[in-house]
mmCIF file of C-alpha atoms in Angstrom:
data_model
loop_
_atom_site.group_PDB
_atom_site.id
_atom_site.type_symbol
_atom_site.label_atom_id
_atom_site.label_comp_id
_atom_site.label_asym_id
_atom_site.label_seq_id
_atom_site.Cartn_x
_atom_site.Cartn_y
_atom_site.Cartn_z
ATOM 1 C CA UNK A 1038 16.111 -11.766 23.261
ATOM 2 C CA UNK A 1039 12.427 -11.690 23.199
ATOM 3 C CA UNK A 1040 10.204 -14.022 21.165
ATOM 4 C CA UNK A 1041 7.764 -11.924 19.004
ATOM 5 C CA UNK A 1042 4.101 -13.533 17.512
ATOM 6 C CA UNK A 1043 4.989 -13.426 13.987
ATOM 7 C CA UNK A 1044 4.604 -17.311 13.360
ATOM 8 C CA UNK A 1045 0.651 -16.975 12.002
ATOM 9 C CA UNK A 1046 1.691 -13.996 9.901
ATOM 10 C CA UNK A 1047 4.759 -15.419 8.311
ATOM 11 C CA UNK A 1048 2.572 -18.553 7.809
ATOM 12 C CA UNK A 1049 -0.283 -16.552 6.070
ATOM 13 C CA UNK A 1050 2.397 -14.242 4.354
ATOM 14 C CA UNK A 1051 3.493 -17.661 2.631
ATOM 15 C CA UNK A 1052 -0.082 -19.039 2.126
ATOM 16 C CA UNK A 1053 -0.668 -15.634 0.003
ATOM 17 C CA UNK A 1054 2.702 -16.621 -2.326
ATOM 18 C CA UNK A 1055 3.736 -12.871 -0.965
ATOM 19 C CA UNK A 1056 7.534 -12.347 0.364
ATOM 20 C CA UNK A 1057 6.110 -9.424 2.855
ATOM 21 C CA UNK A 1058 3.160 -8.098 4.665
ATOM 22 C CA UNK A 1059 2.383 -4.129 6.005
ATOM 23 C CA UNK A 1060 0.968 -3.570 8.802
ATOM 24 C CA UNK A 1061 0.151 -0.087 10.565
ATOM 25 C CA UNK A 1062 0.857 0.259 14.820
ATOM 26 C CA UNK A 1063 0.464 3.056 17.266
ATOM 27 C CA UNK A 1064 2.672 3.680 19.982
ATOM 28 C CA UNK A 1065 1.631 6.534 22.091
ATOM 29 C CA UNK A 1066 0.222 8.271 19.542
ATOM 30 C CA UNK A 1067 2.950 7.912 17.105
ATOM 31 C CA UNK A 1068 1.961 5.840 13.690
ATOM 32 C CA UNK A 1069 3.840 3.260 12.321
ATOM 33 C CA UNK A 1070 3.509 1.205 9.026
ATOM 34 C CA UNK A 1071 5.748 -2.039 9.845
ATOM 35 C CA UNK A 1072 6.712 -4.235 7.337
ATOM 36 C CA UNK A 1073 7.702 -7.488 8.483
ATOM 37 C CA UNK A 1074 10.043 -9.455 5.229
ATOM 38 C CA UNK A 1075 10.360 -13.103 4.645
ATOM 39 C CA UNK A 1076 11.997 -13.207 1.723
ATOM 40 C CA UNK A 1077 15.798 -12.724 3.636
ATOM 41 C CA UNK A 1078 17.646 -14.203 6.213
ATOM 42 C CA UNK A 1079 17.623 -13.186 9.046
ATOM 43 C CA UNK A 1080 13.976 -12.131 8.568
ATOM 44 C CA UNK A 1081 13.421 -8.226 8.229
ATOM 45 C CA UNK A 1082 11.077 -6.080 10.712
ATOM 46 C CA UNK A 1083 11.139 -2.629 9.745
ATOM 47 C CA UNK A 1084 9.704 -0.052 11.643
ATOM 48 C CA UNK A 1085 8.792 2.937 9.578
ATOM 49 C CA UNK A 1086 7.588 6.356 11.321
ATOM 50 C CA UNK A 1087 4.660 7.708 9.245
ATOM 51 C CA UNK A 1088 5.367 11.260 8.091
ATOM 52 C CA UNK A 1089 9.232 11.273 8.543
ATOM 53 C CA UNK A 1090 12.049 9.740 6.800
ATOM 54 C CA UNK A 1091 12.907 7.750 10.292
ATOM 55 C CA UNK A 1092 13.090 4.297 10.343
ATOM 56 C CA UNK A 1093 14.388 1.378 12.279
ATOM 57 C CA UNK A 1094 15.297 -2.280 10.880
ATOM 58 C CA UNK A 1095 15.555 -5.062 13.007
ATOM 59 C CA UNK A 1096 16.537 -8.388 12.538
ATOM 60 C CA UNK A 1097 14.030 -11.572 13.227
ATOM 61 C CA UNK A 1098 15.880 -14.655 14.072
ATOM 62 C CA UNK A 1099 15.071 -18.311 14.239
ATOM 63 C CA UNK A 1100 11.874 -19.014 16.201
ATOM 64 C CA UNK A 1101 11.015 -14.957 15.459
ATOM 65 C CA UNK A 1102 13.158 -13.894 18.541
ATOM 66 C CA UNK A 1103 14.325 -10.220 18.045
ATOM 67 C CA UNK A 1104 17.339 -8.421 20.281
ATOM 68 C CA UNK A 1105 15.812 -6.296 22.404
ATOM 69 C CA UNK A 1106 19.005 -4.592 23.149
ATOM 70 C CA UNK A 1107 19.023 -2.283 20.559
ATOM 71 C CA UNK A 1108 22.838 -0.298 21.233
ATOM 72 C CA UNK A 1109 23.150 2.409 19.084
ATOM 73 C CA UNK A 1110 19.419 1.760 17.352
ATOM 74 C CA UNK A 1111 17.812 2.798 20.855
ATOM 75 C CA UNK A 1112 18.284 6.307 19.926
ATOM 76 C CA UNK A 1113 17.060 6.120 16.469
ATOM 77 C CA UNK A 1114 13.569 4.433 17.875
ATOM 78 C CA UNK A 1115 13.676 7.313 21.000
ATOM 79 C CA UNK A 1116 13.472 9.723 18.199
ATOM 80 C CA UNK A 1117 11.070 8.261 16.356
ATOM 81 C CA UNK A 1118 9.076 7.750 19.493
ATOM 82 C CA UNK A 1119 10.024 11.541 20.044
ATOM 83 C CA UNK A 1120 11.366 10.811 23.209
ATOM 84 C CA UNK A 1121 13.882 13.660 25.107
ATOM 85 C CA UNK A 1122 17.009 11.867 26.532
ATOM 86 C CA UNK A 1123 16.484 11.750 30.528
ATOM 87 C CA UNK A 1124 13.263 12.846 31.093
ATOM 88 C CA UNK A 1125 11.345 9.636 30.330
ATOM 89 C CA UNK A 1126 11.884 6.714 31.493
ATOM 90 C CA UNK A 1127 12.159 4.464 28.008
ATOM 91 C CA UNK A 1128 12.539 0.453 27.961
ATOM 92 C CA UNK A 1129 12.741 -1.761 24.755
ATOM 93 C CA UNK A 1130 11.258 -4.652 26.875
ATOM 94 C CA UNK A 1131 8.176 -3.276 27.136
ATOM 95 C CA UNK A 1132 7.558 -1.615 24.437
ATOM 96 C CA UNK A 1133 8.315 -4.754 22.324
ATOM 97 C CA UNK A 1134 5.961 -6.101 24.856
ATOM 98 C CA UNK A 1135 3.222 -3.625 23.578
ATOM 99 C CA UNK A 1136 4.554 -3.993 20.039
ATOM 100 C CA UNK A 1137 3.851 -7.936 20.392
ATOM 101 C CA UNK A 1138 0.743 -7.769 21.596
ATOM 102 C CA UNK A 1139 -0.355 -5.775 18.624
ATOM 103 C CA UNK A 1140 0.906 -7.794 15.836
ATOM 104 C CA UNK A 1141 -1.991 -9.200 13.428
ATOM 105 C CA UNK A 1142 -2.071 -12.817 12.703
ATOM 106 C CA UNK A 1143 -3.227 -12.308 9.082
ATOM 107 C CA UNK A 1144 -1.830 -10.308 6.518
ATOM 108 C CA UNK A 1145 -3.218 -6.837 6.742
ATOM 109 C CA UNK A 1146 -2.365 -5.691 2.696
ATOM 110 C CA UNK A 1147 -1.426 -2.194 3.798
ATOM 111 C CA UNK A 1148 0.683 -0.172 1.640
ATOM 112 C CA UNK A 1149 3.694 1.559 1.795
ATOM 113 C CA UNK A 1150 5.313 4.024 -0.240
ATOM 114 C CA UNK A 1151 7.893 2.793 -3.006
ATOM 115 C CA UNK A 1152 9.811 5.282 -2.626
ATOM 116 C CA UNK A 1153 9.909 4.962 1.114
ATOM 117 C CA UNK A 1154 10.747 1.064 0.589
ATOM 118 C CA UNK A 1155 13.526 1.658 -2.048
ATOM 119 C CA UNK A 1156 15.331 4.299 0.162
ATOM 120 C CA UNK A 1157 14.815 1.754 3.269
ATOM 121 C CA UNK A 1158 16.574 -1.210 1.149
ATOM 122 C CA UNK A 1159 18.433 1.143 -0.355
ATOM 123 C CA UNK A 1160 17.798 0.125 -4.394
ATOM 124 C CA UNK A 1161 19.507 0.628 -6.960
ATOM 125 C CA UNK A 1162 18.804 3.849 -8.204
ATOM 126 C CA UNK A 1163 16.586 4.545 -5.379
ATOM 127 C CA UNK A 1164 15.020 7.429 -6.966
ATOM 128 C CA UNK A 1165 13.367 5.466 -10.187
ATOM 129 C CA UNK A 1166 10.279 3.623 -8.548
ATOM 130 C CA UNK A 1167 8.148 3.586 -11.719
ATOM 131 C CA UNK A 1168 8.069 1.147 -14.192
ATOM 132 C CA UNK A 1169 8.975 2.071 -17.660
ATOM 133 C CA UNK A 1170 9.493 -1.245 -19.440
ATOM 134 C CA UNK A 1171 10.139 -4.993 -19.084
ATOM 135 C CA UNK A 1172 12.529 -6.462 -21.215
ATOM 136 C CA UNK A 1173 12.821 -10.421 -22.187
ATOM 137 C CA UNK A 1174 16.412 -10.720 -22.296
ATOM 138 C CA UNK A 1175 15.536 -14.127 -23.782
ATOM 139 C CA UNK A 1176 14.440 -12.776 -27.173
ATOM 140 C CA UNK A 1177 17.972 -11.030 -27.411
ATOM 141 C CA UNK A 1178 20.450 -13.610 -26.852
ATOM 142 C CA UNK A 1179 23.207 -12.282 -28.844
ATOM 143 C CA UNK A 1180 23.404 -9.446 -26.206
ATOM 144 C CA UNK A 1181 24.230 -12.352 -23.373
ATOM 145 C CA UNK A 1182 22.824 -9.860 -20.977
ATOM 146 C CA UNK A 1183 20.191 -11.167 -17.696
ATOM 147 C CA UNK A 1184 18.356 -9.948 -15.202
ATOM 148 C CA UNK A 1185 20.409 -9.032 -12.179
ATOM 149 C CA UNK A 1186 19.711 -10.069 -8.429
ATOM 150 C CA UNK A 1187 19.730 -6.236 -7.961
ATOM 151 C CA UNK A 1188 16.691 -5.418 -10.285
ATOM 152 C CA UNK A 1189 14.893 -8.601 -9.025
ATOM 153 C CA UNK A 1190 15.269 -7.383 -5.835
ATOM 154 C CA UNK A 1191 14.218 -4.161 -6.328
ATOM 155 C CA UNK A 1192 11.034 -5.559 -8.348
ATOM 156 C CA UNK A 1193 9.788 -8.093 -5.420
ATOM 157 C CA UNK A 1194 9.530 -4.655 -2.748
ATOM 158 C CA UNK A 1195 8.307 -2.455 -5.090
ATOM 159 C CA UNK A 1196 6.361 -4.706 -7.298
ATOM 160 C CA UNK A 1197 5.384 -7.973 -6.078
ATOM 161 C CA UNK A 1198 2.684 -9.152 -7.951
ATOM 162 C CA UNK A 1199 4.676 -8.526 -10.774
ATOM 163 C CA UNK A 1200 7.544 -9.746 -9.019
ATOM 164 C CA UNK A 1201 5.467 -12.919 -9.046
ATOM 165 C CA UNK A 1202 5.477 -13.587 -12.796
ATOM 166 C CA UNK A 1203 8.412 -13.013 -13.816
ATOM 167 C CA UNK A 1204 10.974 -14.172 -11.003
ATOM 168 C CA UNK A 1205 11.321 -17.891 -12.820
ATOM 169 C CA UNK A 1206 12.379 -15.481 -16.091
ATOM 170 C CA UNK A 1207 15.487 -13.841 -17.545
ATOM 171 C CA UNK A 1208 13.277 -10.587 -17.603
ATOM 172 C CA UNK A 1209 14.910 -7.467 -15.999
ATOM 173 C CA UNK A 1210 12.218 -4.382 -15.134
ATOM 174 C CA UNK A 1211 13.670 -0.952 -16.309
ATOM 175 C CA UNK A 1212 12.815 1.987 -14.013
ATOM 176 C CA UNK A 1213 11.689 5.798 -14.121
ATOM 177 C CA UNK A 1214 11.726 8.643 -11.984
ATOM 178 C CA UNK A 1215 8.905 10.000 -14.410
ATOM 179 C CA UNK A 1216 5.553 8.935 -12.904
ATOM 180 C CA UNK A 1217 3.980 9.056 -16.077
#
């Protein structure tokens, strides 16, 4: 277990009424937008390699100690550290190390693609990322429908300012694949 310097972000994270922060990191030349999640428990660090589909999700426990023995995850974060098996020497203990070293104490308010975020989380309907209406369900009670945890969920990654407003309401977001 190693203990990672996350408590000033999570702290500013909550002082911004945000449930996440993006941040970008290098790792031998090899870019990285991590998102670090406080809205879940365990807490969520997800390491997402810029320009691929490869990621790597790790889970943040009390006091913000990660397992740095990663078992089958070690070869997901070789490849995404393009690493060949055997001919470098690779350890998660110091390259957490580096990782630590590198986290920002403030949030940093970098972005992240929704679509990269829903596949990550794996939303519902993962492929509709825009917004194409909001709908009181309120002001339709014969209906006796609500806003699920799903589509709540799938509001506060993609859309958290939004997310914001309504998560006190019975007000579900319908979703697009159609940008426009």
């Amino acid at each position: 277990m190693m203990k990672l310097n996350l408590r000033d972000l999570h702290i500013d994270i909550l002082k911004h009424s945000r449930t996440y922060d993006v941040f970008d990191y290098s790792h031998n030349g090899i870019q990285f937008s991590v998102m670090f999640d406080v809205d879940c428990i365990p807490f969520k660090l997800i390491l997402v390699k810029k320009r691929s589909t490869q990621y790597l999700i790790l889970d943040v426990m009390a006091g913000y100690q990660i397992n740095t023995y990663l078992g089958e995850k070690l070869q997901v974060l070789k490849d995404m550290l393009e690493l060949k098996n055997g001919k470098t020497k690779f350890s998660t203990n110091q390259f957490f190390e580096e990782f630590n070293k590198k986290i920002p104490h403030v949030i940093q308010n970098k972005k992240i693609s929704k679509s990269t975020i829903s596949r990550v989380y794996h939303c519902e309907e993962s492929e509709k990322i825009y917004i194409r209406e909001l709908r009181n369900w309120d002001k339709y009670p014969e209906l006796g429908k609500h806003a699920t945890k799903e589509n709540r969920e799938k509001t506060r990654l993609l859309y958290p300012e939004i997310y914001e407003k309504i998560k006190d309401k019975n007000i579900s977001v319908f979703y697009t694949d159609k940008e426009k």
